[in-house]
């Protein structure tokens, strides 16, 4: 057998041949586990490659010692690990709990090796079906599940199902449309206003992108963001949106119009780039746009990973004068202690918060308390997804005045937005 020189696990080729032979023995049941470390690049970039290697060896050691009933394991490449495990039966609950426990333990080990890093471990599982004889296809399915688990902090891992394959097929359709639109600069940027309940005046807007297919149909983000994130192309999209809004603000300033602040979404993928801060500043300078007119939305879950590095970059962006908001707050794994360390100007409360608060008094109390605390520490608060007057009244009573939601407007094309909200 051949071994990976760094970790001592099998090489990928040897894993395929050993595991491939094993799954043909149908007297036993098997599971394929695929795992990787979120933002492993952070460790390499910020702690050096030797530390990165140490972490990879730590993970390999962990797999060898702690992964129960592991038959074969390999590092397929970079920080991606695959193992074949023998299982007695498929008990979903038990397996989820076990994965959760193992992940916690592994995170502690990594934090011990690289201080200040507590990365998420993405895990995908595939329960090898009785008629499955093709190990490559089986590994592929575990990887589809692993990729789907990225950014999902509410569950320990994702188990492969046919439905996940649809996402993969969708990527094959979406990517050429994106590449084409990017080249032709025909990506649409819609704007949704943020309104003050008290004055009914516009206080800002969020830029949200749309693709258009050959037949002229608008493709919403839910159909393309995941595919762009998986391929890293989301970085191109976000910079496209940023240059679009810089141009727009420049145009307003040149016409003598006082601009509003426009926010754009910065995907988690950007934090891989060591030149992120310079790149954003460069664009704003190219269009000579004062930074206070640009707001950067970073989704809540990003702050759970490699916090120190992200906090540092966010601080640099704010020092230059950009506004920074934490997006989708309350959608996943929020904790009050997080607010204490987040160097942000704005907290955007997720739409699920608004929805839940009207349904249950307990959630309502929670939201009220949260808004009170955010006000006390002088953070700006925006409630997203406000659809009814009743919802608006509730959040106003809780102490939040800023609203982004269908109650006032949907995201609309820029020219429509300008004629409605921007007075020349
Ligand atoms: P998000 O950043 O949370 O943006 C707000 C989403 O909520 C938008 O969906 C908006 O249309 C929707 N929304 C606003 N008000 C309401 C309401 O009252 N009710 C309901 N049900 N929904 C409301 P959209 O435009 O479909 O975008 C979905 C997500 O896709 C965004 O969520 C954002 O995470 C992502 N996204 C969109 N454009 C970009 C982009 O250019 N770059 C990146 N990285 N992500 C983007
Ligand atoms: Ca957003
Ligand atoms: Ca949001």
Coordinates of C-alpha atoms and ligand atoms in Angstrom, one line a residue:
X1 CA 0.0 0.0 0.0
X2 CA 1.1 3.6 -0.7
X3 CA 1.0 6.3 1.9
X4 CA 0.7 10.1 1.8
X5 CA 4.2 11.4 2.7
X6 CA 2.8 14.2 4.9
X7 CA 0.1 12.5 6.9
X8 CA 0.8 8.8 6.7
X9 CA -2.8 8.1 5.5
X10 CA -3.3 6.2 2.3
X11 CA -2.8 7.9 -1.1
X12 CA -6.1 8.6 -2.8
X13 CA -5.4 6.0 -5.5
X14 CA -4.7 3.3 -2.9
X15 CA -7.8 4.3 -0.9
X16 CA -9.9 3.9 -4.1
X17 CA -8.5 0.4 -4.8
X18 CA -8.7 -0.8 -1.1
X19 CA -12.1 0.7 -0.4
X20 CA -13.4 -0.3 -3.8
X21 CA -12.7 -3.9 -3.1
X22 CA -14.2 -3.7 0.4
X23 CA -17.6 -2.3 -0.6
X24 CA -18.0 -5.3 -2.9
X25 CA -18.3 -7.5 0.2
X26 CA -22.1 -7.1 0.7
X27 CA -22.2 -9.0 4.0
X28 CA -21.4 -5.7 5.7
X29 CA -22.8 -2.2 5.5
X30 CA -20.6 0.9 4.8
X31 CA -20.5 4.6 5.0
X32 CA -18.2 7.1 3.3
X33 CA -17.2 10.1 5.3
X34 CA -15.9 13.2 3.4
X35 CA -14.5 16.1 5.5
X36 CA -12.7 19.3 5.0
X37 CA -11.8 22.3 7.1
X38 CA -13.6 25.6 6.4
X39 CA -11.1 28.3 5.3
X40 CA -8.1 26.1 5.8
X41 CA -6.3 28.7 3.6
X42 CA -6.5 31.1 6.6
X43 CA -4.2 28.9 8.6
X44 CA -1.7 28.7 5.7
X45 CA -1.8 32.4 5.0
X46 CA -1.8 33.7 8.5
X47 CA 0.2 31.1 10.4
X48 CA 2.4 29.8 7.7
X49 CA 2.5 26.5 5.8
X50 CA 4.4 24.6 8.5
X51 CA 1.5 25.2 10.9
X52 CA -0.9 24.2 8.1
X53 CA 1.0 20.9 7.8
X54 CA 0.9 20.4 11.5
X55 CA -2.9 20.8 11.5
X56 CA -3.3 18.3 8.6
X57 CA -1.2 15.8 10.5
X58 CA -3.3 16.4 13.6
X59 CA -6.5 15.7 11.7
X60 CA -5.0 12.5 10.2
X61 CA -4.0 11.3 13.6
X62 CA -7.5 12.0 14.9
X63 CA -9.0 10.0 12.0
X64 CA -6.7 7.0 12.7
X65 CA -7.4 7.0 16.4
X66 CA -10.9 8.2 17.0
X67 CA -13.0 7.5 13.9
X68 CA -14.9 4.3 15.0
X69 CA -14.8 1.3 12.8
X70 CA -12.7 3.1 10.2
X71 CA -11.4 0.7 7.5
X72 CA -9.4 2.9 5.2
X73 CA -8.7 6.6 5.2
X74 CA -6.9 9.0 2.9
X75 CA -6.2 12.7 2.3
X76 CA -7.5 13.1 -1.3
X77 CA -5.8 16.5 -1.7
X78 CA -5.2 19.7 0.3
X79 CA -7.4 19.6 3.4
X80 CA -9.8 17.1 2.1
X81 CA -10.1 13.7 3.9
X82 CA -12.1 10.6 2.9
X83 CA -12.7 7.5 5.0
X84 CA -14.6 4.2 4.6
X85 CA -16.3 3.2 7.8
X86 CA -18.1 -0.1 8.6
X87 CA -21.5 0.5 10.2
X88 CA -24.0 -1.8 12.0
X89 CA -27.1 0.0 11.1
X90 CA -28.3 3.4 9.9
X91 CA -29.6 5.2 12.9
X92 CA -29.7 8.8 11.9
X93 CA -30.0 10.4 15.4
X94 CA -27.1 8.3 16.8
X95 CA -24.9 9.1 13.8
X96 CA -25.6 12.8 14.0
X97 CA -24.7 12.9 17.7
X98 CA -21.6 11.0 17.1
X99 CA -20.5 13.3 14.3
X100 CA -21.2 16.3 16.5
X101 CA -19.1 14.9 19.3
X102 CA -16.2 14.0 17.0
X103 CA -16.3 17.5 15.4
X104 CA -16.1 19.2 18.7
X105 CA -13.2 17.2 19.8
X106 CA -11.4 17.8 16.5
X107 CA -12.0 21.5 16.7
X108 CA -10.3 21.5 20.1
X109 CA -7.3 19.7 18.7
X110 CA -7.0 22.3 15.9
X111 CA -7.4 25.2 18.2
X112 CA -4.6 23.7 20.3
X113 CA -2.3 23.6 17.3
X114 CA -3.2 27.0 15.9
X115 CA -4.2 29.4 18.7
X116 CA -7.2 31.5 17.9
X117 CA -8.5 29.4 15.1
X118 CA -11.7 27.5 15.6
X119 CA -12.7 26.4 12.1
X120 CA -15.8 24.6 11.2
X121 CA -15.4 21.0 9.9
X122 CA -17.6 20.3 6.9
X123 CA -18.7 16.7 6.9
X124 CA -20.7 14.8 4.2
X125 CA -21.9 11.2 4.6
X126 CA -22.9 8.7 2.0
X127 CA -24.4 5.4 3.1
X128 CA -23.2 2.9 0.5
X129 CA -26.3 1.3 -1.1
X130 CA -26.4 -2.4 -1.6
X131 CA -26.2 -2.2 -5.3
X132 CA -23.4 0.4 -5.3
X133 CA -20.1 -1.1 -6.6
X134 CA -18.5 2.0 -7.9
X135 CA -16.2 3.5 -5.3
X136 CA -15.5 6.7 -7.4
X137 CA -19.3 7.4 -7.6
X138 CA -19.7 6.7 -3.9
X139 CA -16.9 9.1 -3.0
X140 CA -18.4 11.7 -5.3
X141 CA -21.7 11.5 -3.5
X142 CA -20.0 11.9 -0.1
X143 CA -18.3 15.0 -1.5
X144 CA -21.5 16.4 -2.8
X145 CA -22.9 16.1 0.7
X146 CA -19.8 17.6 2.2
X147 CA -19.9 20.7 0.0
X148 CA -23.6 21.1 0.8
X149 CA -22.8 21.2 4.5
X150 CA -20.6 24.3 4.1
X151 CA -21.9 27.3 5.9
X152 CA -24.6 25.3 7.6
X153 CA -24.0 25.5 11.3
X154 CA -27.3 24.1 12.5
X155 CA -26.6 20.5 11.6
X156 CA -23.5 18.4 12.3
X157 CA -23.3 17.0 8.7
X158 CA -25.2 16.4 5.5
X159 CA -26.2 13.0 4.4
X160 CA -26.2 12.4 0.6
X161 CA -29.6 12.1 -1.1
X162 CA -30.6 12.3 -4.8
X163 CA -31.9 15.8 -4.2
X164 CA -28.3 17.1 -3.6
X165 CA -27.4 15.9 -7.1
X166 CA -29.9 18.5 -8.5
X167 CA -27.8 21.3 -7.1
X168 CA -24.7 19.9 -8.8
X169 CA -26.5 19.6 -12.1
X170 CA -27.8 23.2 -11.6
X171 CA -24.3 24.4 -11.4
X172 CA -23.5 23.0 -14.8
X173 CA -26.3 25.1 -16.2
X174 CA -25.7 28.3 -14.3
X175 CA -22.0 28.8 -14.6
X176 CA -22.0 29.4 -18.4
X177 CA -24.8 31.9 -18.0
X178 CA -22.8 33.7 -15.3
X179 CA -19.6 33.7 -17.4
X180 CA -21.4 35.1 -20.4
X181 CA -23.2 37.8 -18.5
X182 CA -20.0 38.8 -16.7
X183 CA -18.2 39.2 -20.0
X184 CA -21.0 41.2 -21.5
X185 CA -21.5 43.2 -18.3
X186 CA -25.2 42.3 -18.4
X187 CA -25.6 41.2 -14.8
X188 CA -28.5 43.1 -13.3
X189 CA -28.1 44.9 -10.0
X190 CA -31.4 45.5 -8.2
X191 CA -31.8 47.9 -5.3
X192 CA -34.0 47.5 -2.3
X193 CA -34.7 50.6 -0.1
X194 CA -34.1 50.8 3.6
X195 CA -36.7 53.1 5.1
X196 CA -37.1 54.9 8.4
X197 CA -40.5 54.1 9.9
X198 CA -40.7 57.4 11.6
X199 CA -39.9 59.8 8.7
X200 CA -40.9 57.4 5.9
X201 CA -37.8 58.6 4.2
X202 CA -35.2 56.5 2.4
X203 CA -32.0 56.0 4.5
X204 CA -30.1 53.6 2.3
X205 CA -30.4 50.6 -0.1
X206 CA -29.1 47.1 -0.6
X207 CA -27.7 46.0 -3.9
X208 CA -28.8 42.5 -4.9
X209 CA -27.9 40.8 -8.1
X210 CA -29.9 38.9 -10.8
X211 CA -28.8 36.9 -13.8
X212 CA -30.8 36.8 -17.1
X213 CA -30.9 33.7 -19.3
X214 CA -31.0 33.7 -23.1
X215 CA -34.7 33.9 -23.2
X216 CA -34.7 37.0 -21.0
X217 CA -35.9 35.3 -17.8
X218 CA -34.6 36.7 -14.6
X219 CA -32.7 34.2 -12.5
X220 CA -32.9 34.9 -8.7
X221 CA -29.9 34.5 -6.4
X222 CA -31.2 31.3 -4.8
X223 CA -30.5 29.6 -8.1
X224 CA -26.9 30.8 -8.6
X225 CA -25.3 31.9 -5.3
X226 CA -24.4 28.4 -4.1
X227 CA -22.9 27.5 -7.5
X228 CA -20.8 30.7 -7.6
X229 CA -19.6 30.1 -4.1
X230 CA -18.5 26.6 -4.8
X231 CA -16.4 27.7 -7.8
X232 CA -15.1 30.9 -6.2
X233 CA -16.8 33.0 -8.9
X234 CA -18.8 34.8 -6.3
X235 CA -15.8 37.0 -5.7
X236 CA -16.1 38.3 -9.3
X237 CA -19.8 38.9 -8.8
X238 CA -19.4 40.8 -5.6
X239 CA -16.7 43.1 -7.2
X240 CA -19.0 43.5 -10.2
X241 CA -21.7 44.7 -7.8
X242 CA -19.3 47.0 -5.9
X243 CA -18.1 48.7 -9.1
X244 CA -21.7 49.1 -10.3
X245 CA -22.6 50.9 -7.1
X246 CA -19.5 53.0 -7.1
X247 CA -20.4 54.1 -10.7
X248 CA -23.9 54.9 -9.6
X249 CA -22.9 56.9 -6.6
X250 CA -20.3 58.8 -8.7
X251 CA -23.0 59.6 -11.2
X252 CA -25.3 61.0 -8.4
X253 CA -22.4 63.1 -6.9
X254 CA -21.6 64.5 -10.4
X255 CA -25.2 65.5 -10.8
X256 CA -25.1 67.3 -7.5
X257 CA -27.4 64.8 -5.8
X258 CA -26.7 63.9 -2.2
X259 CA -26.1 60.1 -2.4
X260 CA -27.6 57.5 -0.1
X261 CA -25.4 54.7 1.4
X262 CA -25.7 51.5 -0.7
X263 CA -24.7 48.2 0.8
X264 CA -23.5 45.1 -1.1
X265 CA -23.0 41.5 0.0
X266 CA -19.5 40.3 0.6
X267 CA -19.4 36.5 0.4
X268 CA -17.3 34.6 2.9
X269 CA -15.0 33.5 0.1
X270 CA -13.4 36.9 -0.1
X271 CA -11.7 36.4 3.3
X272 CA -9.4 34.0 1.6
X273 CA -7.8 36.9 -0.2
X274 CA -4.9 38.6 1.5
X275 CA -5.5 41.7 -0.7
X276 CA -9.2 42.0 0.1
X277 CA -9.0 45.3 1.9
X278 CA -6.8 47.0 -0.7
X279 CA -8.9 45.7 -3.5
X280 CA -12.1 47.3 -2.1
X281 CA -10.3 50.6 -1.3
X282 CA -8.8 50.6 -4.8
X283 CA -12.3 50.4 -6.4
X284 CA -13.7 53.2 -4.3
X285 CA -10.8 55.4 -5.1
X286 CA -11.0 54.6 -8.8
X287 CA -14.5 56.1 -8.8
X288 CA -13.6 58.7 -6.2
X289 CA -16.5 57.7 -4.0
X290 CA -16.3 58.7 -0.3
X291 CA -16.3 55.5 1.7
X292 CA -19.3 56.4 4.0
X293 CA -21.6 55.8 1.0
X294 CA -20.6 52.2 0.8
X295 CA -21.7 49.6 3.3
X296 CA -20.3 46.1 3.4
X297 CA -22.7 43.3 4.5
X298 CA -21.0 40.2 6.0
X299 CA -23.2 37.3 6.9
X300 CA -23.3 36.3 10.6
X301 CA -21.9 32.8 10.1
X302 CA -18.6 34.2 8.7
X303 CA -17.8 35.6 12.1
X304 CA -17.8 32.1 13.6
X305 CA -14.8 31.1 11.7
X306 CA -11.2 32.3 12.2
X307 CA -12.6 35.2 14.0
X308 CA -9.4 37.1 14.7
X309 CA -8.5 37.3 11.0
X310 CA -11.9 38.4 10.0
X311 CA -12.3 40.9 12.8
X312 CA -8.9 42.4 11.7
X313 CA -9.9 42.8 8.1
X314 CA -13.3 44.3 9.0
X315 CA -11.6 46.8 11.3
X316 CA -9.3 47.9 8.5
X317 CA -12.3 48.4 6.2
X318 CA -14.0 50.5 8.9
X319 CA -10.9 52.5 9.6
X320 CA -10.9 53.6 6.0
X321 CA -14.4 54.8 6.4
X322 CA -16.7 52.1 5.0
X323 CA -19.7 51.0 7.0
X324 CA -19.9 47.3 7.9
X325 CA -23.0 45.4 8.8
X326 CA -23.5 41.9 10.1
X327 CA -26.1 40.3 7.9
X328 CA -28.8 37.7 8.7
X329 CA -28.3 38.1 12.4
X330 CA -30.4 35.5 14.2
X331 CA -30.6 33.1 11.2
X332 CA -28.2 30.5 12.6
X333 CA -26.1 30.3 15.6
X334 CA -26.1 33.8 17.0
X335 CA -24.7 34.5 20.4
X336 CA -24.8 37.7 22.4
X337 CA -21.1 37.4 23.1
X338 CA -20.5 37.6 19.4
X339 CA -22.0 41.1 19.3
X340 CA -19.4 42.2 21.9
X341 CA -16.5 41.3 19.6
X342 CA -17.9 42.3 16.2
X343 CA -16.4 45.5 15.0
X344 CA -19.6 46.5 13.0
X345 CA -21.8 49.6 12.6
X346 CA -25.0 47.9 11.7
X347 CA -26.8 44.7 12.7
X348 CA -29.4 43.4 10.2
X349 CA -31.9 41.2 11.9
X350 CA -32.9 38.3 9.8
X351 CA -36.4 37.9 8.5
X352 CA -37.0 34.8 10.5
X353 CA -36.7 36.9 13.6
X354 CA -39.5 39.1 12.6
X355 CA -41.7 36.2 11.6
X356 CA -41.1 34.2 14.8
X357 CA -41.6 37.1 17.0
X358 CA -45.2 37.5 15.9
X359 CA -45.9 33.8 16.3
X360 CA -44.5 33.3 19.8
X361 CA -44.4 35.7 22.8
X362 CA -41.1 34.2 23.9
X363 CA -39.5 34.9 20.6
X364 CA -41.0 38.4 20.7
X365 CA -39.4 39.0 24.2
X366 CA -36.1 37.8 22.9
X367 CA -36.2 40.1 19.9
X368 CA -37.2 43.0 22.2
X369 CA -34.3 42.3 24.5
X370 CA -31.9 42.0 21.7
X371 CA -32.9 45.3 20.1
X372 CA -32.7 47.0 23.5
X373 CA -29.1 45.7 24.0
X374 CA -28.1 46.7 20.5
X375 CA -29.5 50.2 21.1
X376 CA -27.6 50.5 24.4
X377 CA -24.3 49.8 22.7
X378 CA -25.2 52.2 19.9
X379 CA -25.4 49.9 17.0
X380 CA -27.6 50.7 14.1
X381 CA -30.4 48.1 13.6
X382 CA -32.2 47.2 10.4
X383 CA -35.0 44.7 10.4
X384 CA -35.2 42.7 7.2
X385 CA -38.1 41.0 5.6
X386 CA -40.8 43.3 7.1
X387 CA -43.9 42.5 5.0
X388 CA -46.9 43.9 7.1
X389 CA -47.8 47.0 9.0
X390 CA -48.3 44.7 12.0
X391 CA -44.7 43.5 11.8
X392 CA -43.5 47.1 11.4
X393 CA -45.5 48.3 14.4
X394 CA -44.0 45.5 16.5
X395 CA -40.4 46.3 15.7
X396 CA -41.0 50.0 16.2
X397 CA -42.3 49.3 19.7
X398 CA -39.2 47.2 20.3
X399 CA -37.0 50.1 19.4
X400 CA -36.0 49.6 15.8
X401 CA -36.9 52.2 13.3
X402 CA -35.1 51.0 10.1
X403 CA -37.0 48.7 7.8
X404 CA -36.1 46.8 4.7
X405 CA -38.9 44.7 3.3
X406 CA -41.7 44.2 0.9
X407 CA -43.9 46.4 3.0
X408 CA -42.1 49.3 1.3
X409 CA -40.6 47.8 -1.8
X410 CA -39.0 44.7 -3.3
X411 CA -35.5 44.9 -4.8
X412 CA -36.1 46.8 -8.1
X413 CA -34.1 47.6 -11.2
X414 CA -31.7 50.6 -10.7
X415 CA -33.5 52.9 -13.2
X416 CA -36.8 52.3 -11.6
X417 CA -35.2 52.8 -8.2
X418 CA -33.7 56.1 -9.3
X419 CA -37.0 57.5 -10.7
X420 CA -38.8 56.5 -7.5
X421 CA -36.3 57.4 -4.8
X422 CA -33.6 59.7 -6.1
X423 CA -34.6 63.2 -6.8
X424 CA -32.4 65.1 -9.1
Ligands
LIG1 P1 -29.9 38.9 1.8 O1 -28.5 39.5 1.8 O2 -30.4 38.5 3.2 O3 -30.8 39.8 1.0 C1 -32.2 40.0 1.4 C2 -33.1 39.1 0.7 O4 -34.3 39.1 1.3 C3 -33.3 39.5 -0.8 O5 -33.5 38.3 -1.5 C4 -34.6 40.2 -0.7 O6 -35.3 40.2 -2.0 C5 -35.3 39.4 0.3 N1 -36.4 40.2 0.9 C6 -36.4 41.5 1.2 N2 -37.5 41.9 1.8 C7 -38.2 40.8 1.9 C8 -39.5 40.6 2.5 O7 -40.2 41.4 3.0 N3 -40.0 39.3 2.5 C9 -39.2 38.3 2.0 N4 -39.8 37.1 2.0 N5 -38.0 38.5 1.4 C10 -37.5 39.7 1.4 P2 -32.7 38.0 -2.9 O8 -32.5 39.2 -3.7 O9 -33.4 36.8 -3.5 O10 -31.3 37.5 -2.4 C11 -31.1 36.4 -1.6 C12 -29.7 36.3 -1.1 O11 -28.8 36.1 -2.1 C13 -29.3 37.5 -0.4 O12 -29.8 37.5 0.9 C14 -27.8 37.4 -0.4 O13 -27.4 36.6 0.7 C15 -27.6 36.7 -1.7 N6 -27.2 37.6 -2.7 C16 -27.9 38.3 -3.6 N7 -27.1 39.1 -4.4 C17 -25.8 38.8 -4.0 C18 -24.5 39.3 -4.5 O14 -24.4 40.1 -5.4 N8 -23.4 38.8 -3.9 C19 -23.6 37.9 -2.8 N9 -22.4 37.5 -2.2 N10 -24.7 37.4 -2.4 C20 -25.9 37.9 -3.0
LIG2 CA1 -27.6 41.2 2.6
LIG3 CA1 -30.0 39.4 5.1

